[in-house]
Amino acid sequence: MSEETPQTPQSPARTKGNIIAVASGKGGVGKTWFSITLAHALAMVDRRVLLFDGDLGLANLDIQLGLMNKNDLGGVLAGRISLAQAVGYCEDGGFDVIAGRSGSGALSNLAGNRLQTLLDELALLAANYDYVILDLGAGVESTVRRLAYAADQIIVVVTDEPTSLTDGYAFIKIAHNERPETEIKVVTNMVNSTTEGERTYNTLNKACQGFLKYSPDHLGIIRRDDKVRGAIRAQQSLLNRSPDSVAAEDIKQIARIIRRGHAGAA
């Protein structure tokens, strides 16, 4: 894949601040689960939410949600339907979703001009929602970055594993250098305690401050919770299956912070 310079999409119709990209430097950190549960948490307080599967070639939102949508992003990229026609509904979560096609690799192989057209259409569609959440693929490839830069803010999900922190730092470094105006925040996931979550963030932030002279905000901590694995296996939302679990409470707290920040920016 070529390392072309990402371009910022035109988005004249949408409300500033309502597109959020969820990224990670490596896989296995719970990024897609976080995207789904965050979408549900925002929808639970009557926010209109669209969840977009931007994973590259490994699209699996529909699998985790247990959806059988007739239309998906594959139809859009093939030119059979519009992006709006690919919007489905997740009844379990109360939000709209544009699913990818697992294993197709279509988005990762998309030509630059076609990707820009898709981003422009997504920006226009975002005008119909309070929040649009982009679940990106892991890594720092050009297409991942172009999708990330379509957002007003990027949430980087990390765990306390050294490889997660190293790769999370790499993503922040590239994103900050290429788009210093884009707001980057960090969520520490699957930690044993809030103290461990703070320590994990501080380790990452120390590297950012030392090498980048930049400090991404710490958006929140999600504590390790066996209820998460059970919800994923059952293809159910954690907020429905185990609404009082510690991870559910942590996600709802993060959603409250996002809502306050969005209201403050409006």
Tab-separated table of C-alpha atoms in Angstrom:
chain	number	residue	atom	x	y	z
A	1	MET	CA	0.000	0.000	0.000
A	2	SER	CA	1.344	3.426	-0.935
A	3	GLU	CA	2.068	5.997	1.783
A	4	GLU	CA	0.086	8.797	0.178
A	5	THR	CA	-0.662	11.894	2.198
A	6	PRO	CA	-4.150	11.676	3.703
A	7	GLN	CA	-6.599	14.394	2.707
A	8	THR	CA	-9.220	15.990	4.905
A	9	PRO	CA	-12.760	15.356	3.564
A	10	GLN	CA	-15.198	18.163	2.918
A	11	SER	CA	-18.021	18.103	5.452
A	12	PRO	CA	-20.097	21.280	5.173
A	13	ALA	CA	-23.386	19.784	6.323
A	14	ARG	CA	-22.549	18.103	9.582
A	15	THR	CA	-22.240	19.344	13.138
A	16	LYS	CA	-18.639	19.904	14.165
A	17	GLY	CA	-17.455	17.456	16.732
A	18	ASN	CA	-19.772	14.533	16.105
A	19	ILE	CA	-17.443	12.124	14.292
A	20	ILE	CA	-15.292	9.972	16.563
A	21	ALA	CA	-12.706	7.506	15.293
A	22	VAL	CA	-11.722	4.574	17.509
A	23	ALA	CA	-8.211	3.331	16.765
A	24	SER	CA	-5.507	1.111	18.181
A	25	GLY	CA	-1.918	0.441	17.338
A	26	LYS	CA	-2.415	-3.330	17.539
A	27	GLY	CA	-5.266	-5.793	17.493
A	28	GLY	CA	-6.700	-7.601	20.484
A	29	VAL	CA	-7.131	-4.564	22.729
A	30	GLY	CA	-10.945	-4.564	22.637
A	31	LYS	CA	-11.338	-1.729	20.139
A	32	THR	CA	-14.394	-3.082	18.309
A	33	TRP	CA	-16.105	-4.088	21.536
A	34	PHE	CA	-15.434	-0.586	22.879
A	35	SER	CA	-16.876	1.020	19.710
A	36	ILE	CA	-20.046	-1.059	19.945
A	37	THR	CA	-20.574	-0.481	23.637
A	38	LEU	CA	-19.851	3.235	23.384
A	39	ALA	CA	-22.430	3.513	20.587
A	40	HIS	CA	-24.952	1.745	22.798
A	41	ALA	CA	-24.154	3.931	25.820
A	42	LEU	CA	-24.730	7.094	23.779
A	43	ALA	CA	-27.927	5.701	22.247
A	44	MET	CA	-29.271	4.863	25.712
A	45	VAL	CA	-29.461	8.580	26.502
A	46	ASP	CA	-31.460	9.293	23.335
A	47	ARG	CA	-28.538	10.281	21.170
A	48	ARG	CA	-28.797	9.404	17.481
A	49	VAL	CA	-25.777	7.239	16.778
A	50	LEU	CA	-24.308	5.680	13.634
A	51	LEU	CA	-21.614	3.015	14.010
A	52	PHE	CA	-19.442	2.568	10.901
A	53	ASP	CA	-17.295	-0.513	10.367
A	54	GLY	CA	-13.998	0.849	9.100
A	55	ASP	CA	-11.918	-2.224	9.841
A	56	LEU	CA	-9.722	-3.092	6.897
A	57	GLY	CA	-10.496	-6.483	5.501
A	58	LEU	CA	-11.451	-7.917	8.888
A	59	ALA	CA	-14.813	-6.229	9.273
A	60	ASN	CA	-16.695	-7.933	12.063
A	61	LEU	CA	-19.139	-5.487	13.605
A	62	ASP	CA	-22.029	-7.479	12.175
A	63	ILE	CA	-20.651	-10.681	13.710
A	64	GLN	CA	-20.255	-9.176	17.154
A	65	LEU	CA	-23.710	-7.618	16.936
A	66	GLY	CA	-25.350	-10.742	15.548
A	67	LEU	CA	-26.728	-8.787	12.587
A	68	MET	CA	-27.862	-10.219	9.257
A	69	ASN	CA	-28.134	-7.009	7.272
A	70	LYS	CA	-29.052	-7.398	3.622
A	71	ASN	CA	-26.921	-4.413	2.657
A	72	ASP	CA	-23.418	-3.569	3.803
A	73	LEU	CA	-20.367	-1.561	2.820
A	74	GLY	CA	-19.478	-4.132	0.191
A	75	GLY	CA	-22.563	-3.116	-1.811
A	76	VAL	CA	-21.580	0.549	-1.566
A	77	LEU	CA	-18.053	-0.074	-2.795
A	78	ALA	CA	-19.407	-2.200	-5.647
A	79	GLY	CA	-21.652	0.685	-6.692
A	80	ARG	CA	-24.915	-1.227	-6.175
A	81	ILE	CA	-26.287	0.954	-3.361
A	82	SER	CA	-25.651	4.336	-1.772
A	83	LEU	CA	-24.047	4.716	1.634
A	84	ALA	CA	-27.412	5.754	3.081
A	85	GLN	CA	-28.970	2.547	1.750
A	86	ALA	CA	-26.359	0.506	3.625
A	87	VAL	CA	-27.534	1.827	6.982
A	88	GLY	CA	-29.008	-0.928	9.117
A	89	TYR	CA	-30.383	-0.915	12.624
A	90	CYS	CA	-29.102	-2.656	15.718
A	91	GLU	CA	-32.209	-3.278	17.761
A	92	ASP	CA	-30.194	-4.618	20.697
A	93	GLY	CA	-28.338	-1.330	20.975
A	94	GLY	CA	-30.796	1.189	19.544
A	95	PHE	CA	-28.357	2.660	17.038
A	96	ASP	CA	-27.773	2.586	13.291
A	97	VAL	CA	-24.891	0.674	11.799
A	98	ILE	CA	-23.069	0.411	8.485
A	99	ALA	CA	-21.554	-3.039	8.471
A	100	GLY	CA	-18.514	-4.098	6.506
A	101	ARG	CA	-18.101	-7.474	4.896
A	102	SER	CA	-15.933	-9.838	6.873
A	103	GLY	CA	-12.869	-11.004	5.007
A	104	SER	CA	-13.575	-9.015	1.837
A	105	GLY	CA	-10.616	-6.676	2.161
A	106	ALA	CA	-12.566	-4.250	-0.029
A	107	LEU	CA	-11.912	-1.160	2.038
A	108	SER	CA	-8.198	-1.798	2.433
A	109	ASN	CA	-7.826	-2.076	-1.342
A	110	LEU	CA	-9.923	0.965	-2.161
A	111	ALA	CA	-8.362	3.513	-4.508
A	112	GLY	CA	-7.689	6.943	-3.048
A	113	ASN	CA	-10.372	8.773	-5.022
A	114	ARG	CA	-13.029	6.175	-4.149
A	115	LEU	CA	-12.105	6.387	-0.467
A	116	GLN	CA	-12.392	10.185	-0.599
A	117	THR	CA	-15.854	9.890	-2.165
A	118	LEU	CA	-16.863	7.484	0.598
A	119	LEU	CA	-15.601	9.895	3.263
A	120	ASP	CA	-17.486	12.797	1.678
A	121	GLU	CA	-20.696	10.735	1.677
A	122	LEU	CA	-20.110	9.735	5.278
A	123	ALA	CA	-19.590	13.356	6.309
A	124	LEU	CA	-22.918	14.307	4.717
A	125	LEU	CA	-24.664	11.342	6.346
A	126	ALA	CA	-23.243	12.430	9.713
A	127	ALA	CA	-25.519	15.474	9.620
A	128	ASN	CA	-28.386	13.124	10.537
A	129	TYR	CA	-26.749	11.968	13.771
A	130	ASP	CA	-25.546	13.259	17.109
A	131	TYR	CA	-22.548	10.940	16.899
A	132	VAL	CA	-20.864	8.867	14.216
A	133	ILE	CA	-18.381	6.323	15.552
A	134	LEU	CA	-15.786	4.900	13.158
A	135	ASP	CA	-14.413	1.543	14.235
A	136	LEU	CA	-11.043	1.552	12.482
A	137	GLY	CA	-8.745	-1.328	11.760
A	138	ALA	CA	-5.649	-1.734	13.902
A	139	GLY	CA	-2.377	-0.244	12.732
A	140	VAL	CA	-1.135	2.855	10.955
A	141	GLU	CA	-1.704	2.092	7.273
A	142	SER	CA	-2.610	4.938	4.961
A	143	THR	CA	-6.280	3.982	4.657
A	144	VAL	CA	-6.658	3.715	8.433
A	145	ARG	CA	-5.161	7.184	8.813
A	146	ARG	CA	-7.396	8.695	6.139
A	147	LEU	CA	-10.458	7.343	7.910
A	148	ALA	CA	-9.111	8.599	11.249
A	149	TYR	CA	-8.544	12.107	9.898
A	150	ALA	CA	-12.176	12.293	8.810
A	151	ALA	CA	-13.027	12.432	12.519
A	152	ASP	CA	-13.036	15.384	14.883
A	153	GLN	CA	-11.407	13.346	17.578
A	154	ILE	CA	-9.551	10.050	17.725
A	155	ILE	CA	-9.803	7.686	20.656
A	156	VAL	CA	-6.797	5.380	20.896
A	157	VAL	CA	-7.523	2.202	22.869
A	158	VAL	CA	-4.573	0.616	24.665
A	159	THR	CA	-3.985	-2.042	27.288
A	160	ASP	CA	-1.108	-2.392	29.724
A	161	GLU	CA	0.755	-4.785	27.406
A	162	PRO	CA	4.095	-3.334	26.240
A	163	THR	CA	3.289	-4.049	22.581
A	164	SER	CA	-0.029	-2.246	22.895
A	165	LEU	CA	1.640	0.802	24.426
A	166	THR	CA	4.431	0.790	21.840
A	167	ASP	CA	2.033	0.511	18.911
A	168	GLY	CA	-0.415	2.967	20.484
A	169	TYR	CA	2.409	5.471	20.782
A	170	ALA	CA	3.334	4.881	17.135
A	171	PHE	CA	-0.234	5.674	16.064
A	172	ILE	CA	-0.348	8.843	18.197
A	173	LYS	CA	3.036	9.958	16.856
A	174	ILE	CA	2.014	9.646	13.213
A	175	ALA	CA	-1.453	11.114	13.718
A	176	HIS	CA	-0.151	14.064	15.732
A	177	ASN	CA	2.631	14.803	13.254
A	178	GLU	CA	0.319	14.594	10.231
A	179	ARG	CA	-2.756	16.238	11.779
A	180	PRO	CA	-1.683	18.208	14.867
A	181	GLU	CA	-5.090	19.917	14.981
A	182	THR	CA	-6.922	16.613	15.514
A	183	GLU	CA	-7.830	15.891	19.109
A	184	ILE	CA	-6.436	12.572	20.346
A	185	LYS	CA	-7.614	10.865	23.523
A	186	VAL	CA	-6.640	7.616	25.199
A	187	VAL	CA	-8.763	4.870	26.751
A	188	THR	CA	-6.985	2.265	28.846
A	189	ASN	CA	-8.830	-1.021	28.556
A	190	MET	CA	-8.737	-4.355	30.375
A	191	VAL	CA	-6.827	-3.096	33.388
A	192	ASN	CA	-7.149	-4.622	36.847
A	193	SER	CA	-7.832	-1.350	38.652
A	194	THR	CA	-8.130	2.379	38.149
A	195	THR	CA	-4.646	2.704	39.616
A	196	GLU	CA	-3.278	0.365	36.957
A	197	GLY	CA	-5.188	2.286	34.305
A	198	GLU	CA	-3.653	5.558	35.416
A	199	ARG	CA	-0.199	3.977	35.491
A	200	THR	CA	-0.686	2.634	31.966
A	201	TYR	CA	-1.764	6.033	30.673
A	202	ASN	CA	1.106	7.777	32.467
A	203	THR	CA	3.620	5.453	30.811
A	204	LEU	CA	2.217	6.284	27.376
A	205	ASN	CA	1.867	9.963	28.134
A	206	LYS	CA	5.456	10.208	29.362
A	207	ALA	CA	6.665	8.968	25.975
A	208	CYS	CA	4.363	11.422	24.174
A	209	GLN	CA	5.544	14.345	26.263
A	210	GLY	CA	9.194	13.373	25.976
A	211	PHE	CA	9.369	12.720	22.243
A	212	LEU	CA	6.400	14.614	20.807
A	213	LYS	CA	5.990	17.476	23.294
A	214	TYR	CA	2.326	16.528	23.219
A	215	SER	CA	-0.022	15.085	25.823
A	216	PRO	CA	-3.200	13.265	24.709
A	217	ASP	CA	-6.036	13.434	27.220
A	218	HIS	CA	-6.903	10.355	29.241
A	219	LEU	CA	-10.576	9.825	28.372
A	220	GLY	CA	-11.205	6.908	30.685
A	221	ILE	CA	-10.387	3.561	32.221
A	222	ILE	CA	-12.220	0.289	31.597
A	223	ARG	CA	-11.546	-2.319	34.216
A	224	ARG	CA	-11.101	-5.977	33.338
A	225	ASP	CA	-14.446	-7.751	33.554
A	226	ASP	CA	-15.337	-11.368	32.707
A	227	LYS	CA	-18.825	-10.168	31.788
A	228	VAL	CA	-17.368	-8.642	28.621
A	229	ARG	CA	-16.279	-12.008	27.242
A	230	GLY	CA	-19.680	-13.482	28.014
A	231	ALA	CA	-21.466	-10.681	26.174
A	232	ILE	CA	-19.223	-11.041	23.112
A	233	ARG	CA	-19.754	-14.791	22.977
A	234	ALA	CA	-23.515	-14.313	23.247
A	235	GLN	CA	-23.428	-11.570	20.569
A	236	GLN	CA	-25.223	-9.287	22.991
A	237	SER	CA	-24.511	-5.810	24.223
A	238	LEU	CA	-22.855	-5.725	27.634
A	239	LEU	CA	-25.158	-2.871	28.626
A	240	ASN	CA	-28.191	-5.134	28.131
A	241	ARG	CA	-26.706	-8.398	29.370
A	242	SER	CA	-24.807	-7.066	32.400
A	243	PRO	CA	-25.771	-3.406	32.826
A	244	ASP	CA	-24.384	-3.154	36.362
A	245	SER	CA	-20.998	-4.733	35.642
A	246	VAL	CA	-17.874	-2.697	36.280
A	247	ALA	CA	-16.996	-2.476	32.579
A	248	ALA	CA	-20.530	-1.267	31.793
A	249	GLU	CA	-20.234	1.436	34.424
A	250	ASP	CA	-16.844	2.487	33.037
A	251	ILE	CA	-18.183	2.764	29.478
A	252	LYS	CA	-21.185	4.791	30.619
A	253	GLN	CA	-18.827	7.163	32.428
A	254	ILE	CA	-16.781	7.625	29.248
A	255	ALA	CA	-19.992	8.326	27.303
A	256	ARG	CA	-20.940	11.001	29.851
A	257	ILE	CA	-17.539	12.670	29.417
A	258	ILE	CA	-17.915	12.652	25.628
A	259	ARG	CA	-21.395	14.182	25.869
A	260	ARG	CA	-20.158	16.910	28.192
A	261	GLY	CA	-17.261	17.673	25.868
A	262	HIS	CA	-19.503	17.777	22.821
A	263	ALA	CA	-21.986	20.059	24.576
A	264	GLY	CA	-19.123	22.334	25.610
A	265	ALA	CA	-17.801	22.500	22.056
A	266	ALA	CA	-21.222	23.252	20.509
